[in-house]
PDB file of C-alpha atoms in Angstrom:
ATOM      1  CA  UNK A 609      13.831  27.718   9.229  1.00 93.00           C
ATOM      2  CA  UNK A 610      13.728  24.629   7.002  1.00 97.00           C
ATOM      3  CA  UNK A 611      11.964  24.068   3.680  1.00 98.00           C
ATOM      4  CA  UNK A 612      11.279  20.906   1.675  1.00 97.00           C
ATOM      5  CA  UNK A 613      11.946  21.615  -1.994  1.00 96.00           C
ATOM      6  CA  UNK A 614      13.945  18.539  -3.002  1.00 92.00           C
ATOM      7  CA  UNK A 615      13.839  15.043  -1.438  1.00 89.00           C
ATOM      8  CA  UNK A 616      17.538  15.427  -0.625  1.00 92.00           C
ATOM      9  CA  UNK A 617      16.905  18.515   1.522  1.00 96.00           C
ATOM     10  CA  UNK A 618      16.673  16.061   4.410  1.00 96.00           C
ATOM     11  CA  UNK A 619      19.593  13.875   5.399  1.00 96.00           C
ATOM     12  CA  UNK A 620      19.073  10.138   5.362  1.00 96.00           C
ATOM     13  CA  UNK A 621      18.684  10.133   9.160  1.00 96.00           C
ATOM     14  CA  UNK A 622      16.156  12.979   8.998  1.00 97.00           C
ATOM     15  CA  UNK A 623      14.222  11.120   6.317  1.00 97.00           C
ATOM     16  CA  UNK A 624      14.043   8.017   8.511  1.00 97.00           C
ATOM     17  CA  UNK A 625      12.958  10.163  11.477  1.00 97.00           C
ATOM     18  CA  UNK A 626      10.060  11.600   9.451  1.00 98.00           C
ATOM     19  CA  UNK A 627       9.018   8.118   8.324  1.00 98.00           C
ATOM     20  CA  UNK A 628       9.118   6.965  11.950  1.00 98.00           C
ATOM     21  CA  UNK A 629       6.975   9.932  13.033  1.00 98.00           C
ATOM     22  CA  UNK A 630       4.465   9.163  10.267  1.00 98.00           C
ATOM     23  CA  UNK A 631       4.283   5.593  11.548  1.00 98.00           C
ATOM     24  CA  UNK A 632       3.591   6.821  15.083  1.00 98.00           C
ATOM     25  CA  UNK A 633       0.855   9.127  13.782  1.00 98.00           C
ATOM     26  CA  UNK A 634      -0.715   6.262  11.814  1.00 98.00           C
ATOM     27  CA  UNK A 635      -0.760   4.114  14.957  1.00 97.00           C
ATOM     28  CA  UNK A 636      -2.230   6.796  17.237  1.00 98.00           C
ATOM     29  CA  UNK A 637      -3.642   9.686  15.206  1.00 98.00           C
ATOM     30  CA  UNK A 638      -5.744  10.990  18.087  1.00 98.00           C
ATOM     31  CA  UNK A 639      -2.617  11.795  20.118  1.00 98.00           C
ATOM     32  CA  UNK A 640      -1.652  14.382  17.474  1.00 98.00           C
ATOM     33  CA  UNK A 641      -5.054  16.051  17.079  1.00 98.00           C
ATOM     34  CA  UNK A 642      -4.090  19.324  18.775  1.00 98.00           C
ATOM     35  CA  UNK A 643      -0.354  19.748  18.164  1.00 98.00           C
ATOM     36  CA  UNK A 644      -0.921  22.467  15.519  1.00 98.00           C
ATOM     37  CA  UNK A 645      -3.724  24.359  17.252  1.00 98.00           C
ATOM     38  CA  UNK A 646      -3.661  27.975  16.086  1.00 98.00           C
ATOM     39  CA  UNK A 647      -1.421  27.262  13.062  1.00 98.00           C
ATOM     40  CA  UNK A 648      -2.420  27.917   9.440  1.00 98.00           C
ATOM     41  CA  UNK A 649      -1.395  26.119   6.236  1.00 98.00           C
ATOM     42  CA  UNK A 650      -1.639  27.943   2.899  1.00 97.00           C
ATOM     43  CA  UNK A 651      -2.124  25.651  -0.117  1.00 96.00           C
ATOM     44  CA  UNK A 652      -0.984  27.505  -3.245  1.00 95.00           C
ATOM     45  CA  UNK A 653      -1.872  25.203  -6.126  1.00 94.00           C
ATOM     46  CA  UNK A 654      -1.267  26.689  -9.570  1.00 91.00           C
ATOM     47  CA  UNK A 655      -2.303  23.479 -11.377  1.00 86.00           C
ATOM     48  CA  UNK A 656      -5.036  20.866 -10.787  1.00 79.00           C
ATOM     49  CA  UNK A 657      -4.738  18.394  -7.934  1.00 83.00           C
ATOM     50  CA  UNK A 658      -7.090  16.221  -5.935  1.00 83.00           C
ATOM     51  CA  UNK A 659      -5.040  13.953  -3.681  1.00 86.00           C
ATOM     52  CA  UNK A 660      -2.120  16.231  -2.892  1.00 91.00           C
ATOM     53  CA  UNK A 661      -4.105  19.362  -2.074  1.00 94.00           C
ATOM     54  CA  UNK A 662      -6.813  17.588  -0.081  1.00 95.00           C
ATOM     55  CA  UNK A 663      -4.187  15.469   1.651  1.00 96.00           C
ATOM     56  CA  UNK A 664      -2.322  18.571   2.838  1.00 97.00           C
ATOM     57  CA  UNK A 665      -5.553  20.153   4.021  1.00 97.00           C
ATOM     58  CA  UNK A 666      -6.670  16.962   5.761  1.00 98.00           C
ATOM     59  CA  UNK A 667      -3.248  16.673   7.410  1.00 98.00           C
ATOM     60  CA  UNK A 668      -3.388  20.195   8.847  1.00 98.00           C
ATOM     61  CA  UNK A 669      -6.973  19.799  10.017  1.00 98.00           C
ATOM     62  CA  UNK A 670      -6.085  16.491  11.669  1.00 98.00           C
ATOM     63  CA  UNK A 671      -3.325  18.279  13.585  1.00 98.00           C
ATOM     64  CA  UNK A 672      -5.795  20.866  14.857  1.00 98.00           C
ATOM     65  CA  UNK A 673      -4.738  23.643  12.476  1.00 98.00           C
ATOM     66  CA  UNK A 674      -6.559  25.555   9.761  1.00 98.00           C
ATOM     67  CA  UNK A 675      -6.117  25.960   5.990  1.00 98.00           C
ATOM     68  CA  UNK A 676      -6.474  28.659   3.356  1.00 96.00           C
ATOM     69  CA  UNK A 677      -5.390  29.004  -0.242  1.00 92.00           C
ATOM     70  CA  UNK A 678      -6.401  28.489  -3.844  1.00 86.00           C
ATOM     71  CA  UNK A 679      -6.796  25.493  -6.166  1.00 77.00           C
ATOM     72  CA  UNK A 680      -5.861  27.003  -9.525  1.00 68.00           C
ATOM     73  CA  UNK A 681      -3.785  29.816 -10.988  1.00 58.00           C
ATOM     74  CA  UNK A 682      -6.958  31.440 -12.299  1.00 64.00           C
ATOM     75  CA  UNK A 683      -8.084  31.896  -8.686  1.00 63.00           C
ATOM     76  CA  UNK A 684      -4.943  33.808  -7.720  1.00 62.00           C
ATOM     77  CA  UNK A 685      -3.323  37.163  -8.478  1.00 64.00           C
ATOM     78  CA  UNK A 686      -1.106  35.336 -10.973  1.00 66.00           C
ATOM     79  CA  UNK A 687      -3.835  36.272 -13.469  1.00 65.00           C
ATOM     80  CA  UNK A 688      -2.920  39.914 -12.765  1.00 68.00           C
ATOM     81  CA  UNK A 689       0.766  39.276 -13.260  1.00 73.00           C
ATOM     82  CA  UNK A 690       1.843  38.833  -9.634  1.00 83.00           C
ATOM     83  CA  UNK A 691       5.123  36.952  -9.326  1.00 93.00           C
ATOM     84  CA  UNK A 692       5.690  33.824  -7.248  1.00 94.00           C
ATOM     85  CA  UNK A 693       8.122  35.831  -5.126  1.00 96.00           C
ATOM     86  CA  UNK A 694       5.526  38.473  -4.279  1.00 95.00           C
ATOM     87  CA  UNK A 695       2.846  35.851  -3.625  1.00 95.00           C
ATOM     88  CA  UNK A 696       5.200  34.146  -1.158  1.00 96.00           C
ATOM     89  CA  UNK A 697       5.852  37.452   0.616  1.00 97.00           C
ATOM     90  CA  UNK A 698       2.131  38.193   0.862  1.00 96.00           C
ATOM     91  CA  UNK A 699       1.055  34.737   2.030  1.00 97.00           C
ATOM     92  CA  UNK A 700       3.796  34.789   4.681  1.00 98.00           C
ATOM     93  CA  UNK A 701       1.704  37.483   6.373  1.00 98.00           C
ATOM     94  CA  UNK A 702      -1.332  35.207   6.585  1.00 98.00           C
ATOM     95  CA  UNK A 703      -0.086  31.685   7.309  1.00 98.00           C
ATOM     96  CA  UNK A 704       2.558  29.695   9.176  1.00 98.00           C
ATOM     97  CA  UNK A 705       3.545  27.268   6.387  1.00 98.00           C
ATOM     98  CA  UNK A 706       3.037  27.001   2.606  1.00 98.00           C
ATOM     99  CA  UNK A 707       2.447  23.989   0.345  1.00 97.00           C
ATOM    100  CA  UNK A 708       2.950  24.984  -3.305  1.00 96.00           C
ATOM    101  CA  UNK A 709       2.316  23.149  -6.577  1.00 94.00           C
ATOM    102  CA  UNK A 710       3.360  24.872  -9.774  1.00 92.00           C
ATOM    103  CA  UNK A 711       3.748  23.816 -13.426  1.00 89.00           C
ATOM    104  CA  UNK A 712       7.119  25.604 -13.703  1.00 90.00           C
ATOM    105  CA  UNK A 713      10.193  23.819 -12.416  1.00 88.00           C
ATOM    106  CA  UNK A 714      11.873  25.779  -9.657  1.00 92.00           C
ATOM    107  CA  UNK A 715       8.853  27.882  -8.669  1.00 94.00           C
ATOM    108  CA  UNK A 716       8.619  26.501  -5.090  1.00 95.00           C
ATOM    109  CA  UNK A 717      12.369  27.039  -4.694  1.00 96.00           C
ATOM    110  CA  UNK A 718      11.951  30.668  -5.731  1.00 96.00           C
ATOM    111  CA  UNK A 719       9.024  31.052  -3.334  1.00 97.00           C
ATOM    112  CA  UNK A 720      11.176  29.728  -0.484  1.00 97.00           C
ATOM    113  CA  UNK A 721      13.784  32.421  -1.199  1.00 97.00           C
ATOM    114  CA  UNK A 722      11.254  35.177  -0.460  1.00 97.00           C
ATOM    115  CA  UNK A 723       8.993  33.509   2.086  1.00 98.00           C
ATOM    116  CA  UNK A 724       9.417  34.113   5.804  1.00 98.00           C
ATOM    117  CA  UNK A 725       7.646  30.820   6.593  1.00 98.00           C
ATOM    118  CA  UNK A 726       8.510  27.220   5.580  1.00 98.00           C
ATOM    119  CA  UNK A 727       7.669  26.167   2.015  1.00 98.00           C
ATOM    120  CA  UNK A 728       6.866  22.600   0.939  1.00 98.00           C
ATOM    121  CA  UNK A 729       7.192  21.716  -2.733  1.00 96.00           C
ATOM    122  CA  UNK A 730       3.966  19.886  -3.644  1.00 94.00           C
ATOM    123  CA  UNK A 731       5.202  19.256  -7.206  1.00 89.00           C
ATOM    124  CA  UNK A 732       6.961  21.525  -9.715  1.00 87.00           C
ATOM    125  CA  UNK A 733       6.539  20.633 -13.373  1.00 76.00           C
ATOM    126  CA  UNK A 734       8.379  17.432 -14.286  1.00 67.00           C
ATOM    127  CA  UNK A 735      11.069  18.095 -11.694  1.00 71.00           C
ATOM    128  CA  UNK A 736      10.342  16.989  -8.114  1.00 79.00           C
ATOM    129  CA  UNK A 737       7.552  15.781  -5.857  1.00 88.00           C
ATOM    130  CA  UNK A 738       9.297  15.259  -2.513  1.00 93.00           C
ATOM    131  CA  UNK A 739       6.215  14.618  -0.377  1.00 95.00           C
ATOM    132  CA  UNK A 740       5.120  11.844  -2.755  1.00 94.00           C
ATOM    133  CA  UNK A 741       8.623  10.388  -2.429  1.00 95.00           C
ATOM    134  CA  UNK A 742       8.247  10.158   1.345  1.00 97.00           C
ATOM    135  CA  UNK A 743       4.837   8.535   0.873  1.00 97.00           C
ATOM    136  CA  UNK A 744       6.367   6.000  -1.509  1.00 98.00           C
ATOM    137  CA  UNK A 745       9.200   5.234   0.924  1.00 98.00           C
ATOM    138  CA  UNK A 746       6.720   4.757   3.756  1.00 98.00           C
ATOM    139  CA  UNK A 747       4.576   2.400   1.662  1.00 98.00           C
ATOM    140  CA  UNK A 748       7.534   0.352   0.433  1.00 98.00           C
ATOM    141  CA  UNK A 749       8.877   0.034   3.973  1.00 98.00           C
ATOM    142  CA  UNK A 750       5.479  -1.128   5.223  1.00 98.00           C
ATOM    143  CA  UNK A 751       5.146  -3.717   2.452  1.00 98.00           C
ATOM    144  CA  UNK A 752       8.748  -4.975   2.243  1.00 98.00           C
ATOM    145  CA  UNK A 753      10.065  -4.234   5.725  1.00 98.00           C
ATOM    146  CA  UNK A 754      13.134  -2.444   4.339  1.00 98.00           C
ATOM    147  CA  UNK A 755      14.345   0.231   1.944  1.00 98.00           C
ATOM    148  CA  UNK A 756      17.585  -1.436   0.878  1.00 98.00           C
ATOM    149  CA  UNK A 757      18.494  -4.487  -1.216  1.00 98.00           C
ATOM    150  CA  UNK A 758      15.443  -4.025  -3.459  1.00 98.00           C
ATOM    151  CA  UNK A 759      14.902  -4.442  -7.181  1.00 98.00           C
ATOM    152  CA  UNK A 760      12.479  -1.708  -8.193  1.00 98.00           C
ATOM    153  CA  UNK A 761      10.803  -1.419 -11.590  1.00 98.00           C
ATOM    154  CA  UNK A 762       9.523   1.914 -12.880  1.00 97.00           C
ATOM    155  CA  UNK A 763       7.075   1.644 -15.763  1.00 94.00           C
ATOM    156  CA  UNK A 764       5.444   4.163 -18.085  1.00 90.00           C
ATOM    157  CA  UNK A 765       6.293   7.849 -18.399  1.00 87.00           C
ATOM    158  CA  UNK A 766       9.822   8.027 -17.015  1.00 91.00           C
ATOM    159  CA  UNK A 767      10.725  11.195 -18.915  1.00 86.00           C
ATOM    160  CA  UNK A 768       8.202  13.590 -17.381  1.00 81.00           C
ATOM    161  CA  UNK A 769       7.331  11.604 -14.256  1.00 82.00           C
ATOM    162  CA  UNK A 770       8.510  13.788 -11.367  1.00 81.00           C
ATOM    163  CA  UNK A 771       7.532  11.113  -8.848  1.00 89.00           C
ATOM    164  CA  UNK A 772       9.931   8.687 -10.554  1.00 93.00           C
ATOM    165  CA  UNK A 773      12.810  11.172 -10.562  1.00 90.00           C
ATOM    166  CA  UNK A 774      12.328  12.010  -6.890  1.00 90.00           C
ATOM    167  CA  UNK A 775      12.013   8.398  -5.751  1.00 95.00           C
ATOM    168  CA  UNK A 776      15.106   7.247  -7.633  1.00 96.00           C
ATOM    169  CA  UNK A 777      17.087  10.096  -6.068  1.00 93.00           C
ATOM    170  CA  UNK A 778      16.038   8.861  -2.633  1.00 96.00           C
ATOM    171  CA  UNK A 779      16.369   5.103  -3.159  1.00 97.00           C
ATOM    172  CA  UNK A 780      19.986   5.386  -4.324  1.00 97.00           C
ATOM    173  CA  UNK A 781      20.856   6.527  -0.796  1.00 96.00           C
ATOM    174  CA  UNK A 782      19.997   3.072   0.526  1.00 97.00           C
ATOM    175  CA  UNK A 783      22.382   0.159  -0.018  1.00 96.00           C
ATOM    176  CA  UNK A 784      22.208  -2.311  -2.910  1.00 97.00           C
ATOM    177  CA  UNK A 785      19.043  -1.131  -4.636  1.00 98.00           C
ATOM    178  CA  UNK A 786      18.704  -2.022  -8.335  1.00 98.00           C
ATOM    179  CA  UNK A 787      16.454  -0.442 -10.940  1.00 98.00           C
ATOM    180  CA  UNK A 788      14.590  -1.467 -14.081  1.00 98.00           C
ATOM    181  CA  UNK A 789      13.311   1.410 -16.226  1.00 97.00           C
ATOM    182  CA  UNK A 790      10.473   0.131 -18.420  1.00 94.00           C
ATOM    183  CA  UNK A 791       9.330   2.588 -21.082  1.00 89.00           C
ATOM    184  CA  UNK A 792       9.095   3.352 -24.804  1.00 84.00           C
ATOM    185  CA  UNK A 793      12.106   5.165 -26.242  1.00 83.00           C
ATOM    186  CA  UNK A 794      10.206   8.480 -26.343  1.00 81.00           C
ATOM    187  CA  UNK A 795       9.498   8.375 -22.595  1.00 86.00           C
ATOM    188  CA  UNK A 796      12.733   6.863 -21.307  1.00 90.00           C
ATOM    189  CA  UNK A 797      14.383   8.066 -18.127  1.00 92.00           C
ATOM    190  CA  UNK A 798      16.169  11.398 -18.755  1.00 92.00           C
ATOM    191  CA  UNK A 799      19.922  11.412 -19.242  1.00 94.00           C
ATOM    192  CA  UNK A 800      20.498  13.747 -16.310  1.00 92.00           C
ATOM    193  CA  UNK A 801      19.037  11.201 -13.876  1.00 94.00           C
ATOM    194  CA  UNK A 802      21.493   8.604 -15.157  1.00 96.00           C
ATOM    195  CA  UNK A 803      24.479  10.945 -15.293  1.00 96.00           C
ATOM    196  CA  UNK A 804      23.854  12.887 -12.076  1.00 95.00           C
ATOM    197  CA  UNK A 805      22.329  10.203  -9.854  1.00 95.00           C
ATOM    198  CA  UNK A 806      22.724   6.597 -10.984  1.00 97.00           C
ATOM    199  CA  UNK A 807      26.294   6.632 -12.282  1.00 97.00           C
ATOM    200  CA  UNK A 808      27.809   8.659  -9.399  1.00 96.00           C
ATOM    201  CA  UNK A 809      26.149   6.299  -6.903  1.00 95.00           C
ATOM    202  CA  UNK A 810      27.293   3.240  -8.879  1.00 96.00           C
ATOM    203  CA  UNK A 811      23.704   2.042  -9.030  1.00 97.00           C
ATOM    204  CA  UNK A 812      22.828  -1.028 -11.076  1.00 97.00           C
ATOM    205  CA  UNK A 813      20.097  -0.267 -13.619  1.00 98.00           C
ATOM    206  CA  UNK A 814      18.656  -1.506 -16.902  1.00 97.00           C
ATOM    207  CA  UNK A 815      16.518   0.252 -19.498  1.00 97.00           C
ATOM    208  CA  UNK A 816      14.051  -2.217 -21.000  1.00 95.00           C
ATOM    209  CA  UNK A 817      10.889  -2.212 -23.116  1.00 91.00           C
ATOM    210  CA  UNK A 818       8.950  -5.305 -21.926  1.00 92.00           C
ATOM    211  CA  UNK A 819       6.899  -5.181 -18.737  1.00 93.00           C
ATOM    212  CA  UNK A 820       6.012  -8.879 -18.939  1.00 94.00           C
ATOM    213  CA  UNK A 821       9.644 -10.005 -19.169  1.00 95.00           C
ATOM    214  CA  UNK A 822      10.657  -7.805 -16.241  1.00 97.00           C
ATOM    215  CA  UNK A 823       7.878  -8.561 -13.732  1.00 98.00           C
ATOM    216  CA  UNK A 824       9.425 -11.824 -12.399  1.00 98.00           C
ATOM    217  CA  UNK A 825      12.604  -9.934 -11.417  1.00 98.00           C
ATOM    218  CA  UNK A 826      10.991  -7.250  -9.275  1.00 98.00           C
ATOM    219  CA  UNK A 827      10.535  -6.660  -5.554  1.00 98.00           C
ATOM    220  CA  UNK A 828       8.501  -3.485  -6.192  1.00 98.00           C
ATOM    221  CA  UNK A 829       6.666  -2.189  -9.283  1.00 98.00           C
ATOM    222  CA  UNK A 830       6.025   1.541  -9.649  1.00 98.00           C
ATOM    223  CA  UNK A 831       3.505   2.301 -12.408  1.00 95.00           C
ATOM    224  CA  UNK A 832       2.938   5.778 -13.857  1.00 91.00           C
ATOM    225  CA  UNK A 833       0.461   7.295 -16.286  1.00 79.00           C
ATOM    226  CA  UNK A 834       1.424   8.920 -19.545  1.00 68.00           C
ATOM    227  CA  UNK A 835       0.706  12.564 -18.744  1.00 54.00           C
ATOM    228  CA  UNK A 836      -1.311  14.363 -21.402  1.00 48.00           C
ATOM    229  CA  UNK A 837      -0.498  17.752 -19.833  1.00 49.00           C
ATOM    230  CA  UNK A 838       3.248  17.295 -20.476  1.00 47.00           C
ATOM    231  CA  UNK A 839       2.836  16.733 -24.238  1.00 44.00           C
ATOM    232  CA  UNK A 840       2.987  19.425 -26.896  1.00 47.00           C
ATOM    233  CA  UNK A 841       1.638  17.069 -29.564  1.00 53.00           C
ATOM    234  CA  UNK A 842      -1.728  15.350 -29.025  1.00 56.00           C
ATOM    235  CA  UNK A 843      -0.901  12.671 -31.615  1.00 57.00           C
ATOM    236  CA  UNK A 844       2.202  11.635 -29.646  1.00 52.00           C
ATOM    237  CA  UNK A 845       0.140  11.342 -26.464  1.00 49.00           C
ATOM    238  CA  UNK A 846      -2.516   9.178 -28.139  1.00 55.00           C
ATOM    239  CA  UNK A 847       0.155   6.944 -29.679  1.00 53.00           C
ATOM    240  CA  UNK A 848       1.955   6.330 -26.370  1.00 53.00           C
ATOM    241  CA  UNK A 849      -0.746   6.430 -23.698  1.00 51.00           C
ATOM    242  CA  UNK A 850      -1.661   2.731 -23.838  1.00 55.00           C
ATOM    243  CA  UNK A 851       1.860   1.339 -24.210  1.00 70.00           C
ATOM    244  CA  UNK A 852       1.767  -0.412 -20.825  1.00 82.00           C
ATOM    245  CA  UNK A 853      -1.362  -1.705 -19.130  1.00 89.00           C
ATOM    246  CA  UNK A 854      -1.040  -3.840 -16.003  1.00 94.00           C
ATOM    247  CA  UNK A 855      -3.923  -6.268 -15.571  1.00 94.00           C
ATOM    248  CA  UNK A 856      -4.656  -9.313 -13.434  1.00 96.00           C
ATOM    249  CA  UNK A 857      -3.323 -11.697 -16.080  1.00 95.00           C
ATOM    250  CA  UNK A 858       0.055  -9.956 -16.356  1.00 94.00           C
ATOM    251  CA  UNK A 859       0.303  -9.663 -12.578  1.00 97.00           C
ATOM    252  CA  UNK A 860       0.418 -13.466 -12.369  1.00 97.00           C
ATOM    253  CA  UNK A 861       3.973 -13.190 -13.731  1.00 97.00           C
ATOM    254  CA  UNK A 862       5.104 -11.186 -10.679  1.00 98.00           C
ATOM    255  CA  UNK A 863       6.254 -12.403  -7.245  1.00 98.00           C
ATOM    256  CA  UNK A 864       3.448 -12.955  -4.751  1.00 97.00           C
ATOM    257  CA  UNK A 865       4.784 -10.244  -2.430  1.00 97.00           C
ATOM    258  CA  UNK A 866       5.560  -7.560  -5.039  1.00 98.00           C
ATOM    259  CA  UNK A 867       3.598  -4.388  -4.183  1.00 98.00           C
ATOM    260  CA  UNK A 868       2.244  -2.298  -7.051  1.00 98.00           C
ATOM    261  CA  UNK A 869       2.592   1.433  -6.429  1.00 98.00           C
ATOM    262  CA  UNK A 870       1.162   4.327  -8.445  1.00 96.00           C
ATOM    263  CA  UNK A 871       1.129   8.037  -7.511  1.00 91.00           C
ATOM    264  CA  UNK A 872      -2.380   8.422  -9.028  1.00 89.00           C
ATOM    265  CA  UNK A 873      -4.449   9.505 -10.804  1.00 86.00           C
ATOM    266  CA  UNK A 874      -4.493   6.492 -13.085  1.00 86.00           C
ATOM    267  CA  UNK A 875      -6.140   6.473 -16.468  1.00 84.00           C
ATOM    268  CA  UNK A 876      -6.030   2.911 -17.833  1.00 84.00           C
ATOM    269  CA  UNK A 877      -2.429   1.839 -17.111  1.00 91.00           C
ATOM    270  CA  UNK A 878      -3.666  -0.286 -14.184  1.00 95.00           C
ATOM    271  CA  UNK A 879      -6.812  -2.269 -14.859  1.00 94.00           C
ATOM    272  CA  UNK A 880      -9.463  -2.176 -12.140  1.00 96.00           C
ATOM    273  CA  UNK A 881      -9.222  -5.966 -11.845  1.00 96.00           C
ATOM    274  CA  UNK A 882      -5.863  -5.402 -10.091  1.00 97.00           C
ATOM    275  CA  UNK A 883      -7.526  -3.422  -7.282  1.00 97.00           C
ATOM    276  CA  UNK A 884      -8.622  -6.518  -5.379  1.00 96.00           C
ATOM    277  CA  UNK A 885      -5.178  -8.143  -5.542  1.00 97.00           C
ATOM    278  CA  UNK A 886      -3.313  -7.975  -2.225  1.00 97.00           C
ATOM    279  CA  UNK A 887      -0.321  -6.542  -4.073  1.00 98.00           C
ATOM    280  CA  UNK A 888      -2.218  -3.367  -5.025  1.00 98.00           C
ATOM    281  CA  UNK A 889      -0.715  -0.676  -2.766  1.00 98.00           C
ATOM    282  CA  UNK A 890      -1.784   2.544  -4.470  1.00 97.00           C
ATOM    283  CA  UNK A 891      -4.751   3.330  -2.227  1.00 96.00           C
ATOM    284  CA  UNK A 892      -2.566   2.563   0.777  1.00 97.00           C
ATOM    285  CA  UNK A 893      -0.243   5.254  -0.596  1.00 97.00           C
ATOM    286  CA  UNK A 894      -3.151   7.716  -0.510  1.00 95.00           C
ATOM    287  CA  UNK A 895      -3.781   6.975   3.173  1.00 96.00           C
ATOM    288  CA  UNK A 896      -0.091   7.232   3.979  1.00 97.00           C
ATOM    289  CA  UNK A 897      -0.080  10.619   2.273  1.00 97.00           C
ATOM    290  CA  UNK A 898      -1.996  12.188   5.134  1.00 98.00           C
ATOM    291  CA  UNK A 899       0.335  10.738   7.762  1.00 98.00           C
ATOM    292  CA  UNK A 900       3.483  11.825   5.921  1.00 98.00           C
ATOM    293  CA  UNK A 901       2.189  15.362   5.452  1.00 98.00           C
ATOM    294  CA  UNK A 902       1.153  15.542   9.100  1.00 98.00           C
ATOM    295  CA  UNK A 903       4.710  14.531   9.998  1.00 98.00           C
ATOM    296  CA  UNK A 904       6.188  17.113   7.610  1.00 98.00           C
ATOM    297  CA  UNK A 905       4.038  19.960   8.898  1.00 98.00           C
ATOM    298  CA  UNK A 906       5.020  19.092  12.454  1.00 98.00           C
ATOM    299  CA  UNK A 907       8.694  18.838  11.551  1.00 98.00           C
ATOM    300  CA  UNK A 908       8.965  22.100   9.580  1.00 98.00           C
ATOM    301  CA  UNK A 909       6.959  24.023  12.192  1.00 98.00           C
ATOM    302  CA  UNK A 910       9.279  22.549  14.840  1.00 97.00           C
ATOM    303  CA  UNK A 911       6.368  21.138  16.835  1.00 98.00           C
ATOM    304  CA  UNK A 912       6.996  18.669  19.643  1.00 97.00           C
ATOM    305  CA  UNK A 913       5.927  15.056  19.222  1.00 98.00           C
ATOM    306  CA  UNK A 914       3.512  14.410  22.121  1.00 97.00           C
ATOM    307  CA  UNK A 915       4.538  10.745  22.276  1.00 96.00           C
ATOM    308  CA  UNK A 916       8.305  11.293  22.487  1.00 96.00           C
ATOM    309  CA  UNK A 917       8.489  14.842  23.850  1.00 96.00           C
ATOM    310  CA  UNK A 918      11.011  15.694  21.119  1.00 95.00           C
ATOM    311  CA  UNK A 919      11.177  17.609  17.844  1.00 93.00           C
ATOM    312  CA  UNK A 920      11.997  15.641  14.698  1.00 90.00           C
ATOM    313  CA  UNK A 921      14.344  18.094  12.914  1.00 88.00           C
TER     314      UNK A 921
END
């Protein structure tokens, strides 16, 4: 039995295979409409989510399966003191696969240790968001035609942004990728990402403060919001939340084929006047989210691809 807790739980070849399956699903979704008949997905979401939870549910329904679960810790037995381990044991009796989001880092990993069914990490604190990483890889590959030899800029909250941490960990596995980390000092990329990922992989990176100066250098721009829920001090959040705002005027500084990604939700870090620009890729990411999660559910449940007659993992 396989789980997806960290983006690196899959080998590079397995990652590519899942991206390829997602592409096949996107091209012929109807062919996959009954591959999970009789299967159940449990969505255990201990913190708020719109896209991720609904995307998982839509993915399972599109495969012919069913869903159950909760959309907040206050709707679960966590309010009575039940542990993540016990919840995983219990839900294993009701479902075939679990998608879990939790504010505490490591909670989905702990759930996987006690679950008898596959567990997918749908985001744990500021740590990892592996399904979003696969979505980002799929979107970049669609827009740029490759996942290597790219200069990628990450802008905004790089300290708490789990999507940033996960994507960097994956992109360093492809050859010759370079990184710009654009943030205020208080929200700069954490030291462990530099020391444990970038330096060992001999990745070229720069930490900078100016978005405008960096835009002309980029192949891909990944914007993030400053996350109010990660701050202990409201004054710090208010002071930093509007540090970087991408608008149509600033976007004129960027290459004509530079996609703008964002994991959403946005607040005001991307102006709505960017939405009509062909480089805006963030709603494409949302659509790709369903296809990636369909591919993941199929892969972890060891379901056969009806178009190839093979299993992915």
